[in-house]
Short mmCIF file of C-alpha atoms in Angstrom, two decimals:
data_model
loop_
_atom_site.label_atom_id
_atom_site.label_comp_id
_atom_site.label_asym_id
_atom_site.label_seq_id
_atom_site.Cartn_x
_atom_site.Cartn_y
_atom_site.Cartn_z
CA MET A 1 130.85 197.08 112.79
CA SER A 2 129.33 200.53 111.51
CA LEU A 3 129.07 201.99 108.20
CA PRO A 4 130.68 203.46 105.05
CA VAL A 5 130.14 206.59 105.61
CA THR A 6 128.94 207.57 101.46
CA PRO A 7 127.37 210.51 99.73
CA ASP A 8 124.44 209.12 99.58
CA THR A 9 123.86 208.44 103.03
CA VAL A 10 121.36 209.99 105.29
CA VAL A 11 122.52 211.22 108.84
CA VAL A 12 120.35 211.10 111.49
CA PRO A 13 120.96 212.87 114.98
CA ARG A 14 120.78 210.70 117.97
CA LEU A 15 117.93 212.47 120.43
CA ASP A 16 120.03 211.97 123.81
CA VAL A 17 122.63 214.14 123.18
CA ARG A 18 123.92 217.58 124.71
CA VAL A 19 124.23 220.34 123.49
CA ARG A 20 125.35 223.88 124.24
CA ARG A 21 126.67 226.82 122.63
CA VAL A 22 128.89 228.30 125.63
CA GLY A 23 130.79 231.59 124.81
CA GLY A 24 131.61 230.46 121.80
CA ASP A 25 132.50 227.53 121.90
CA PHE A 26 130.12 224.19 120.73
CA LEU A 27 129.92 221.78 122.82
CA VAL A 28 128.76 218.30 122.51
CA GLY A 29 127.73 215.40 124.79
CA ILE A 30 127.14 212.05 125.61
CA ALA A 31 126.66 210.38 128.80
CA GLU A 32 130.05 211.13 130.69
CA GLU A 33 131.99 212.59 127.31
CA ALA A 34 131.67 215.74 125.81
CA TYR A 35 133.27 216.94 122.82
CA SER A 36 134.12 220.78 121.08
CA LEU A 37 133.62 220.71 117.73
CA SER A 38 135.22 223.65 115.34
CA GLU A 39 133.16 225.69 113.29
CA SER A 40 133.13 224.32 110.61
CA GLY A 41 131.91 220.77 112.30
CA ALA A 42 128.63 222.54 114.26
CA PHE A 43 127.57 224.13 111.35
CA ILE A 44 127.81 220.51 110.33
CA TRP A 45 126.05 219.01 112.71
CA ARG A 46 123.58 221.29 112.41
CA GLN A 47 123.02 220.85 109.02
CA ILE A 48 122.25 217.75 110.51
CA ASN A 49 118.44 216.49 110.36
CA GLY A 50 117.66 212.44 110.25
CA ARG A 51 116.66 213.67 106.01
CA ARG A 52 119.74 215.07 104.25
CA THR A 53 122.20 213.02 103.16
CA VAL A 54 126.36 214.04 103.21
CA ARG A 55 125.75 214.90 100.20
CA GLU A 56 123.60 217.65 101.27
CA ILE A 57 124.92 218.25 104.31
CA ALA A 58 128.04 219.57 101.99
CA GLU A 59 126.19 221.39 100.04
CA ARG A 60 124.87 224.16 102.02
CA LEU A 61 128.80 223.25 104.06
CA ALA A 62 130.24 224.39 100.40
CA THR A 63 127.62 227.17 99.79
CA GLU A 64 128.60 228.77 104.06
CA TYR A 65 132.23 228.89 104.27
CA ASP A 66 132.94 229.39 99.72
CA VAL A 67 134.95 226.36 98.70
CA ASP A 68 134.89 224.04 96.62
CA ASP A 69 132.44 221.03 96.53
CA ALA A 70 135.35 217.91 96.57
CA THR A 71 136.54 220.04 98.96
CA ALA A 72 133.31 220.95 101.31
CA LEU A 73 131.90 216.93 100.34
CA ASP A 74 135.30 215.34 102.14
CA ASP A 75 135.00 217.85 104.82
CA THR A 76 132.16 216.44 105.75
CA SER A 77 132.49 213.05 105.05
CA ALA A 78 135.82 213.28 107.41
CA THR A 79 133.44 214.82 109.60
CA ILE A 80 130.78 213.44 109.80
CA THR A 81 132.79 209.58 109.79
CA GLU A 82 134.43 211.27 113.66
CA LEU A 83 131.03 211.84 114.75
CA ASN A 84 129.67 208.14 114.06
CA GLY A 85 134.03 206.82 115.70
CA LEU A 86 132.56 208.51 118.36
CA ASP A 87 128.73 207.80 118.92
CA LEU A 88 127.14 210.90 117.84
CA VAL A 89 125.01 211.25 114.79
CA ARG A 90 123.48 207.50 113.25
CA LEU A 91 123.91 206.60 109.40
CA GLY A 92 120.68 205.64 107.82
CA PRO A 93 119.98 204.10 104.57
CA GLU A 94 121.28 205.35 101.85
CA GLU A 95 119.14 207.11 99.60
CA SER A 96 118.07 206.32 96.52
CA ALA A 97 118.56 208.07 93.50
CA GLY A 98 114.49 208.36 91.71
CA MET B 1 89.49 249.37 142.13
CA THR B 2 91.21 246.61 140.09
CA LEU B 3 94.31 245.65 140.44
CA SER B 4 95.24 247.76 136.65
CA SER B 5 94.87 251.07 138.60
CA VAL B 6 96.54 250.34 142.06
CA ASN B 7 98.42 253.96 141.97
CA LEU B 8 101.59 252.94 143.12
CA ALA B 9 101.54 256.20 145.76
CA ASP B 10 98.53 255.44 147.27
CA ILE B 11 100.99 251.96 148.48
CA GLU B 12 103.61 253.69 149.51
CA THR B 13 100.97 256.22 151.36
CA THR B 14 99.81 252.42 152.23
CA LEU B 15 103.07 251.15 153.77
CA LYS B 16 103.56 254.46 155.69
CA THR B 17 100.19 254.38 157.42
CA LYS B 18 100.09 251.04 158.21
CA ASN B 19 103.92 251.26 159.23
CA LEU B 20 105.59 248.98 157.42
CA ILE B 21 108.86 251.61 155.97
CA PRO B 22 111.76 251.00 157.57
CA ALA B 23 113.65 253.99 158.42
CA SER B 24 116.21 253.16 156.06
CA CYS B 25 114.71 251.92 153.47
CA LEU B 26 116.87 252.28 150.05
CA ALA B 27 113.89 251.26 147.67
CA ILE B 28 110.55 249.29 147.31
CA PHE B 29 109.30 248.62 143.82
CA VAL B 30 105.80 246.07 143.07
CA GLY B 31 106.87 242.75 141.12
CA GLY B 32 105.34 239.96 139.85
CA SER B 33 101.78 240.20 137.32
CA LEU B 34 100.81 243.85 138.13
CA ALA B 35 104.09 244.71 137.43
CA ARG B 36 104.05 243.03 134.33
CA GLY B 37 100.64 243.63 133.35
CA TRP B 38 99.20 240.17 133.67
CA GLN B 39 97.08 240.23 137.10
CA HIS B 40 94.16 238.86 137.10
CA ALA B 41 90.80 239.74 138.51
CA ARG B 42 92.47 238.33 142.06
CA SER B 43 95.94 238.78 141.80
CA ASP B 44 98.04 239.88 145.11
CA ALA B 45 99.93 242.71 144.42
CA ASP B 46 104.33 241.53 145.33
CA LEU B 47 105.69 244.27 147.32
CA TYR B 48 109.92 244.33 147.83
CA VAL B 49 111.03 246.50 150.60
CA VAL B 50 114.96 246.83 150.86
CA SER B 51 116.44 248.27 154.03
CA THR B 52 120.22 248.89 154.81
CA GLU B 53 118.66 247.32 158.16
CA PRO B 54 116.76 244.60 159.05
CA TRP B 55 113.45 244.18 158.90
CA THR B 56 112.48 244.64 162.93
CA GLY B 57 108.39 246.07 162.40
CA GLU B 58 105.41 243.29 162.08
CA ALA B 59 105.67 240.30 160.08
CA ASP B 60 103.71 237.39 159.72
CA GLY B 61 106.05 234.91 157.38
CA PHE B 62 109.32 234.89 156.15
CA ASN B 63 110.50 233.57 152.94
CA ALA B 64 113.77 231.69 153.81
CA VAL B 65 117.30 232.61 152.04
CA ALA B 66 120.55 230.72 152.19
CA LEU B 67 121.90 234.37 152.88
CA ASP B 68 122.99 236.64 156.01
CA PRO B 69 119.98 236.55 157.35
CA ALA B 70 118.95 233.53 156.24
CA THR B 71 114.81 234.95 156.00
CA VAL B 72 113.26 237.30 154.54
CA PRO B 73 109.92 239.04 156.31
CA THR B 74 106.99 239.15 154.56
CA ASN B 75 104.60 241.38 155.53
CA SER B 76 100.29 241.27 153.84
CA SER B 77 98.15 243.62 155.13
CA TYR B 78 95.46 244.95 152.11
CA LEU B 79 94.81 248.34 149.96
CA ASP B 80 91.02 248.38 148.58
CA GLY B 81 90.26 245.00 149.06
CA ARG B 82 93.43 243.88 147.77
CA ARG B 83 96.27 241.45 149.40
CA ILE B 84 99.45 243.26 149.17
CA GLU B 85 102.23 240.81 149.60
CA VAL B 86 105.65 243.42 151.11
CA ARG B 87 108.55 241.12 151.49
CA TYR B 88 111.84 243.11 153.23
CA TRP B 89 115.20 242.37 152.79
CA THR B 90 118.27 244.06 153.16
CA ASP B 91 120.80 246.09 150.50
CA ASP B 92 123.13 243.70 152.19
CA GLN B 93 121.20 240.52 151.38
CA ILE B 94 121.33 241.41 147.22
CA ASP B 95 124.44 241.98 147.48
CA GLN B 96 125.22 238.94 149.18
CA LEU B 97 122.44 236.65 145.82
CA LEU B 98 124.14 239.11 143.42
CA GLY B 99 127.85 238.07 143.98
CA LYS B 100 126.09 234.11 143.90
CA VAL B 101 125.56 234.97 140.00
CA THR B 102 128.98 236.11 139.19
CA TRP B 103 130.37 235.60 135.97
CA GLU B 104 132.94 233.64 138.19
CA ARG B 105 130.86 231.29 140.00
CA PHE B 106 128.70 230.78 136.39
CA ARG B 107 132.43 229.78 134.92
CA GLU B 108 133.59 227.60 137.89
CA THR B 109 131.31 227.15 140.39
CA ASP B 110 127.80 226.47 139.37
CA SER B 111 126.74 226.71 136.15
CA ILE B 112 123.15 226.15 136.65
CA GLY B 113 123.04 228.18 139.70
CA ASP B 114 121.83 225.59 142.49
CA ARG B 115 122.43 227.90 144.71
CA ILE B 116 120.20 230.05 144.26
CA ASN B 117 116.46 229.06 146.06
CA LYS B 118 112.69 229.71 145.01
CA ALA B 119 112.54 232.79 146.66
CA GLU B 120 115.83 234.18 145.05
CA SER B 121 115.35 233.60 141.41
CA TYR B 122 111.94 235.97 142.45
CA LEU B 123 113.64 238.15 143.79
CA LEU B 124 115.65 238.56 140.26
CA ALA B 125 113.62 238.66 138.24
CA ARG B 126 111.14 240.80 139.99
CA LEU B 127 113.59 243.05 139.55
CA SER B 128 113.97 243.00 136.07
CA THR B 129 111.09 243.77 135.97
CA ALA B 130 109.84 245.77 138.37
CA LEU B 131 107.15 249.07 139.09
CA VAL B 132 109.48 251.51 140.86
CA VAL B 133 107.78 253.13 144.09
CA SER B 134 110.35 254.74 145.38
CA GLY B 135 114.73 254.87 144.96
CA VAL B 136 115.17 255.24 141.12
CA ASP B 137 118.60 255.46 141.33
CA TRP B 138 119.17 252.12 144.20
CA ILE B 139 116.80 249.90 142.06
CA ASP B 140 118.24 251.62 138.28
CA ARG B 141 121.79 250.72 140.05
CA ARG B 142 121.04 246.85 140.91
CA ARG B 143 119.13 246.67 137.62
CA GLU B 144 121.91 247.13 135.25
CA GLN B 145 123.91 244.34 137.85
CA LEU B 146 121.28 242.39 137.51
CA ALA B 147 121.90 242.25 133.64
CA ASP B 148 126.06 242.21 134.13
CA SER B 149 125.92 239.24 136.03
CA ALA B 150 125.28 235.47 135.50
CA PHE B 151 121.90 235.06 136.26
CA ARG B 152 120.37 234.86 132.64
CA PRO B 153 122.32 231.89 131.59
CA MET B 154 122.02 230.43 134.17
CA LEU B 155 118.46 229.50 134.64
CA THR B 156 118.82 228.79 130.17
CA MET B 157 121.58 226.83 131.84
CA ARG B 158 119.53 224.95 134.57
CA ALA B 159 116.22 224.73 132.33
CA LEU B 160 118.38 222.75 129.50
CA ALA B 161 120.73 219.78 131.78
CA VAL B 162 116.60 219.65 133.35
CA ALA B 163 115.16 219.19 129.42
CA ASP B 164 118.09 216.75 129.03
CA SER B 165 117.58 214.31 132.13
CA TYR B 166 113.14 214.29 130.76
CA VAL B 167 114.77 213.53 127.65
CA GLU B 168 116.65 211.26 128.49
CA ASP B 169 114.25 209.30 130.56
CA ALA B 170 110.94 209.82 127.91
CA LEU B 171 113.47 207.49 125.41
CA GLY B 172 114.52 205.63 128.38
CA MET B 173 110.40 204.84 128.71
CA LEU B 174 110.01 204.44 125.30
CA GLU B 175 112.44 201.31 125.29
CA SER B 176 111.19 199.82 127.64
CA GLY B 177 107.59 199.93 126.29
CA ASP B 178 106.11 202.60 129.26
CA GLN B 179 104.61 204.91 127.03
CA HIS B 180 102.23 206.81 129.15
CA ALA B 181 105.63 207.63 131.36
CA ALA B 182 107.31 208.75 128.37
CA ILE B 183 104.87 210.73 127.21
CA LEU B 184 104.55 212.76 130.74
CA ALA B 185 108.74 213.13 130.65
CA ALA B 186 108.63 214.25 127.16
CA HIS B 187 105.86 217.07 128.23
CA GLY B 188 108.77 217.94 130.52
CA ALA B 189 111.46 218.63 127.99
CA LEU B 190 109.64 220.73 126.56
CA VAL B 191 108.22 222.81 129.21
CA ALA B 192 111.76 223.22 130.27
CA ALA B 193 112.45 223.36 126.25
CA ALA B 194 110.91 226.84 126.48
CA ASP B 195 112.42 227.69 129.32
CA ALA B 196 115.38 227.75 128.57
CA LEU B 197 114.32 229.70 125.71
CA ALA B 198 112.86 232.32 127.65
CA ALA B 199 115.64 232.19 130.11
CA ASN B 200 117.90 232.47 127.36
CA GLN B 201 116.10 236.05 125.48
CA GLY B 202 115.20 237.37 129.10
CA GLU B 203 112.53 236.26 129.79
CA LEU B 204 114.06 235.82 134.00
CA GLY B 205 110.78 234.56 135.50
CA VAL B 206 110.56 230.62 137.33
CA GLU B 207 106.14 231.08 137.84
CA ASP B 208 104.84 227.95 136.09
CA LYS B 209 101.32 229.42 135.70
CA TRP B 210 102.98 232.52 132.96
CA ARG B 211 104.85 230.78 131.26
CA ALA B 212 102.70 230.84 128.58
CA ARG B 213 102.86 234.44 128.90
CA ARG B 214 106.21 234.32 128.66
CA MET B 215 106.29 231.87 125.84
CA ALA B 216 104.22 234.83 123.91
CA ALA B 217 106.04 237.64 125.32
CA ILE B 218 109.39 236.19 123.35
CA SER B 219 108.16 235.56 120.40
CA SER B 220 110.46 233.11 119.64
CA PRO B 221 111.04 231.69 116.15
CA VAL B 222 112.83 228.16 117.19
CA LEU B 223 109.34 227.46 119.14
CA PRO B 224 106.29 230.16 117.88
CA PHE B 225 103.65 230.61 120.97
CA ASP B 226 101.43 228.22 118.29
CA ARG B 227 103.87 225.78 118.18
CA TYR B 228 104.63 225.90 121.46
CA TRP B 229 100.82 225.73 122.69
CA GLU B 230 100.31 222.53 120.61
CA LEU B 231 102.13 220.67 122.11
CA THR B 232 102.05 222.24 125.64
CA THR B 233 97.70 221.37 124.73
CA MET B 234 98.76 218.10 123.36
CA ARG B 235 97.11 219.35 120.29
CA SER B 236 98.64 216.32 118.15
CA TYR B 237 98.51 213.93 119.78
CA ASP B 238 97.25 210.82 118.79
CA PRO B 239 97.39 207.75 121.09
CA GLU B 240 97.53 205.40 118.15
CA GLN B 241 100.50 207.19 118.18
CA PRO B 242 101.69 207.91 121.16
CA LYS B 243 105.54 207.87 119.55
CA ARG B 244 105.89 209.71 117.21
CA TRP B 245 104.26 212.51 119.53
CA VAL B 246 107.12 211.88 121.91
CA GLU B 247 109.91 211.99 119.31
CA ASP B 248 108.34 215.11 118.01
CA VAL B 249 108.30 217.51 121.36
CA LEU B 250 112.66 215.55 121.74
CA GLU B 251 113.66 216.63 117.95
CA LEU B 252 112.08 220.13 118.70
CA CYS B 253 114.56 219.88 122.40
CA ARG B 254 117.61 219.25 120.12
CA THR B 255 116.09 222.32 118.22
CA VAL B 256 115.50 224.24 120.37
CA ALA B 257 118.95 223.45 122.72
CA LEU B 258 120.83 223.86 118.82
CA GLU B 259 119.71 227.39 119.04
CA VAL B 260 120.31 228.62 122.74
CA GLU B 261 123.55 230.23 122.39
CA ILE B 262 124.84 231.90 125.87
#
């Protein structure tokens, strides 16, 4: 059972996911499967570094696309949930406050 | 006389004197390290002669190509004690080769340039940085065709695919506890990732010995030369923590793939 995605969840990239940026498309693949990410999905993907939380990625999304924080957090959480469901990212332990 | 001071006119004169220029010659150019200014004390001079008709004069070897004709005759001679290797291509072979690196081929059948062999790849890379001996119009036209072709993205995609394969191997080897093999696989991934970056920035050479030169030439913010050199010489490798070095390299490869845009 996969962990729930919360704002404090750290998102960890999988090193074995293939990435290609060709002709404006942003493609990610693992094993035999490949997926095309939307522009905002690609932006989120690029922020995943194994240290940033969902909230921190959402803050960057809000700045990049000039959307409010709540919308950015919803979009980021939904995208990370989907990526995790496709087994393209791992969810790390939640970052504890303080 | 050092190679760096070889006069292009002297090269042409030498070839003429030795009857090494075909009657239907369209262009002569110098490729390789000499053309880049990267030559060393013992470098050969790599010369390319392109003609309408196949070379029928003296040859002492050949390069195999997957074209018609299927060989490129070669002739070795000397200029002031320096070895000069001449390769005789036909204009039609160049047409066929450029036909392998079209965008249509890239999109539909051969995104990694699998049908381009080593000699063919060398020709295209060296054409891009050629020193013109004669036939400047022909060379300019072919360079434009090359610049408009999918050769650069094919090389880039090929290198990325090689890097992916090594990454997969390195991770599997770590999981199996084979750290020595994982380190070598990670190094292979690093080399391929560096090649992908360099190719994507127009450094089309594929020779291992010039990789450091290529990385210095592209001056990439994604993989600055100092970082590349630190990793490829394994200065940051700690025998007590081999997994850390492997994972650092694989993370770098991930970053390279993220940044390379075709």
